[in-house]
């Protein structure tokens, strides 16, 4: 802990510049907002706003392009990694990131994310896992927990029929192609600080043209979980993080300085 | 300009490069895999991007991402593969992105076969994807024309900010014919691409999207897009007349390889004193409807015959064009069977002496 | 003395900041904003230690933190 003596009043925390000044459409307490802010802060701190391009998914964060002062593409459901591949390949100087939910990435778009990671595409993916389809009204997602009640698993997810929730970080980390895969969460300030470091590492990997990076962020959905925002953060702690262990699953090999 | 004997697929690939199309995303599929194989060697030589995607679904979406930068991008595939790209094509039309898609058609439906066919006419001209959109569809009848139309396709895609489809049946891709490539592809000037995604440096951020939750905004987007289609109808109708004269007793409407076979039949029958004319659509959309109407209305024309390598798809548009003024007949083979001239000839003669009235 | 400013226009009354504040000096308003939400209030600025946890946990970036005088940097953010 160090002390800093400010002579004049200084603002130590404010809305990031890469953030637009719009009020988001997200439900109160939805942690999409936190993750958005962390990405925006990272873009500011790395000073890459003018060459960053986001690829929006289909889902609650489909309107993400309204909340950032960066160029954006709107992708069909699940296809953001393919758009990002095309974009990054023809314009490698751009910093490209996809922002996707669990329905978008783990369900319809699983082939796209697996192959983008396996080709080692040099873009960054922010994967928000809230164990449910939010935008369409709370249906079961590939990441929905066993026994979790949703509008399409009204008796609770039956793993005998719907299988067990998918662990994307573990799945992608089996690929031999170098990459950076980490799972974090944003249900407590301490976790939020760690998430920011992870997002920063992921974007730095891209700036250094190092490897593909994916950060899975455990997130909340108060509305469709039927919980208050504070209860929802507790639910992540008690239910989700035991099943989805946090941590770094894969790191690129150390660069051999030639 | 040197003439080289070249396979259709490879000629199309080289043509794209000559038109500045050096970014290619594709997936292997017979009968057009040689396009990708050729480009896998050539594109690195010209500083282009070559990506073999995991599926045509991914191909369509890689095209969207790449095309949003304003750079010339393209793909080639065949019927089932093009079916998988339909969602992305609809998105690119909605977001007004220029892209060239080459479809070397094979027999359908389903897995169908790998021999030549023209059974993707509906998919190409009536929109295989969802929503109000059109594709500019060009149909070459020779390897040289495939080269020319591929290059033209890049220009038109940029001119109208819309996907362009170049469709040839399997023979166009598989046969070898002498071709010439222009030394320099000089094309009319195009407007600046102020819509291109380059990073929000010195300007407000740009959003390339087809999502308009506000219905008035979505309708407005459709109106803007449809104004382009009206422009295409006014400026981009292309067709060829073959031996059309006042002596003709019948007008044939046929495109691609099928039209060349009809030309052989027309020449033979001409020697036997039976005069037949051919109108060959080169742009399948915008369709030369008025031109067909005018030719069919001429008093000397007794019947109009549409000949396709399908169960009859373009015939519906020909029927619409002729507006019932003359009987419109259809002859076609499918499954990958390319009708022999004798078959077409036999059908024409039967139709003309009335034995096979509609 | 640190100052926490909560912008009523952005606050959706989710209460995450109230839960996050180690000093327990944030609470919810009794009246509602034009958008129909209760909003968070700082009810005892004198005990604010400037840790910024409220701002960090706010999903709507509604909180700005100002500092004057000695500031303790408790963690890297």
XYZ file of C-alpha atoms in Angstrom, chain A residues 1-4 6-13 15 21-24 26 28-30 33-34 37-38 41 189 192-193 196 229-230 233-234, chain C residues 9-10 12 14-16 19-20 35 37 52-53 55-61 63-77:
68
model
C 0.000 0.000 0.000
C 1.553 3.324 -0.915
C 0.468 6.841 -0.219
C -0.075 9.439 -2.873
C -2.671 14.931 -4.229
C -2.341 18.646 -3.949
C -5.421 19.419 -6.011
C -8.659 17.475 -6.281
C -8.067 14.706 -8.779
C -10.588 12.354 -10.301
C -9.366 8.860 -9.632
C -12.286 6.956 -11.125
C -16.403 6.617 -16.965
C -22.314 8.151 -22.496
C -25.481 6.155 -23.197
C -27.405 4.445 -20.420
C -27.246 0.735 -21.231
C -29.154 -4.051 -19.466
C -30.363 -3.412 -13.146
C -27.445 -5.305 -11.630
C -26.612 -7.235 -14.798
C -22.174 -3.537 -17.595
C -19.117 -4.216 -15.442
C -16.548 -1.025 -18.506
C -13.486 -3.188 -17.942
C -10.942 0.920 -19.475
C -14.891 -6.297 -6.442
C -13.556 -7.626 -10.882
C -9.986 -6.460 -10.326
C -9.520 -6.518 -15.531
C -28.650 -8.421 -8.193
C -26.973 -9.055 -4.823
C -23.724 -12.429 -7.202
C -24.005 -14.872 -4.307
C -29.226 9.319 -14.455
C -27.137 6.161 -14.748
C -30.580 1.627 -11.827
C -29.176 -2.469 -8.261
C -27.588 -2.017 -4.798
C -24.320 -3.761 -5.717
C -23.106 -4.374 -0.732
C -19.532 -3.709 -1.855
C -36.365 6.498 -15.047
C -35.333 3.585 -10.129
C -13.342 2.907 -5.005
C -14.945 -0.544 -4.575
C -17.226 2.490 -8.490
C -15.534 -0.755 -9.502
C -18.614 -2.850 -8.885
C -21.113 -0.462 -10.515
C -22.488 -2.106 -13.707
C -23.517 1.270 -15.106
C -20.381 3.335 -14.412
C -19.976 6.460 -9.786
C -17.154 8.962 -10.053
C -14.561 9.159 -7.278
C -12.632 12.321 -6.492
C -9.631 12.602 -4.149
C -7.931 15.487 -2.332
C -4.968 15.211 0.025
C -3.531 11.859 1.010
C -4.729 8.919 -1.008
C -3.975 5.364 -0.121
C -3.560 3.101 -3.135
C -4.810 -0.167 -1.659
C -4.510 -2.308 -4.799
C -3.565 -1.985 -8.415
C -6.536 -1.467 -10.742
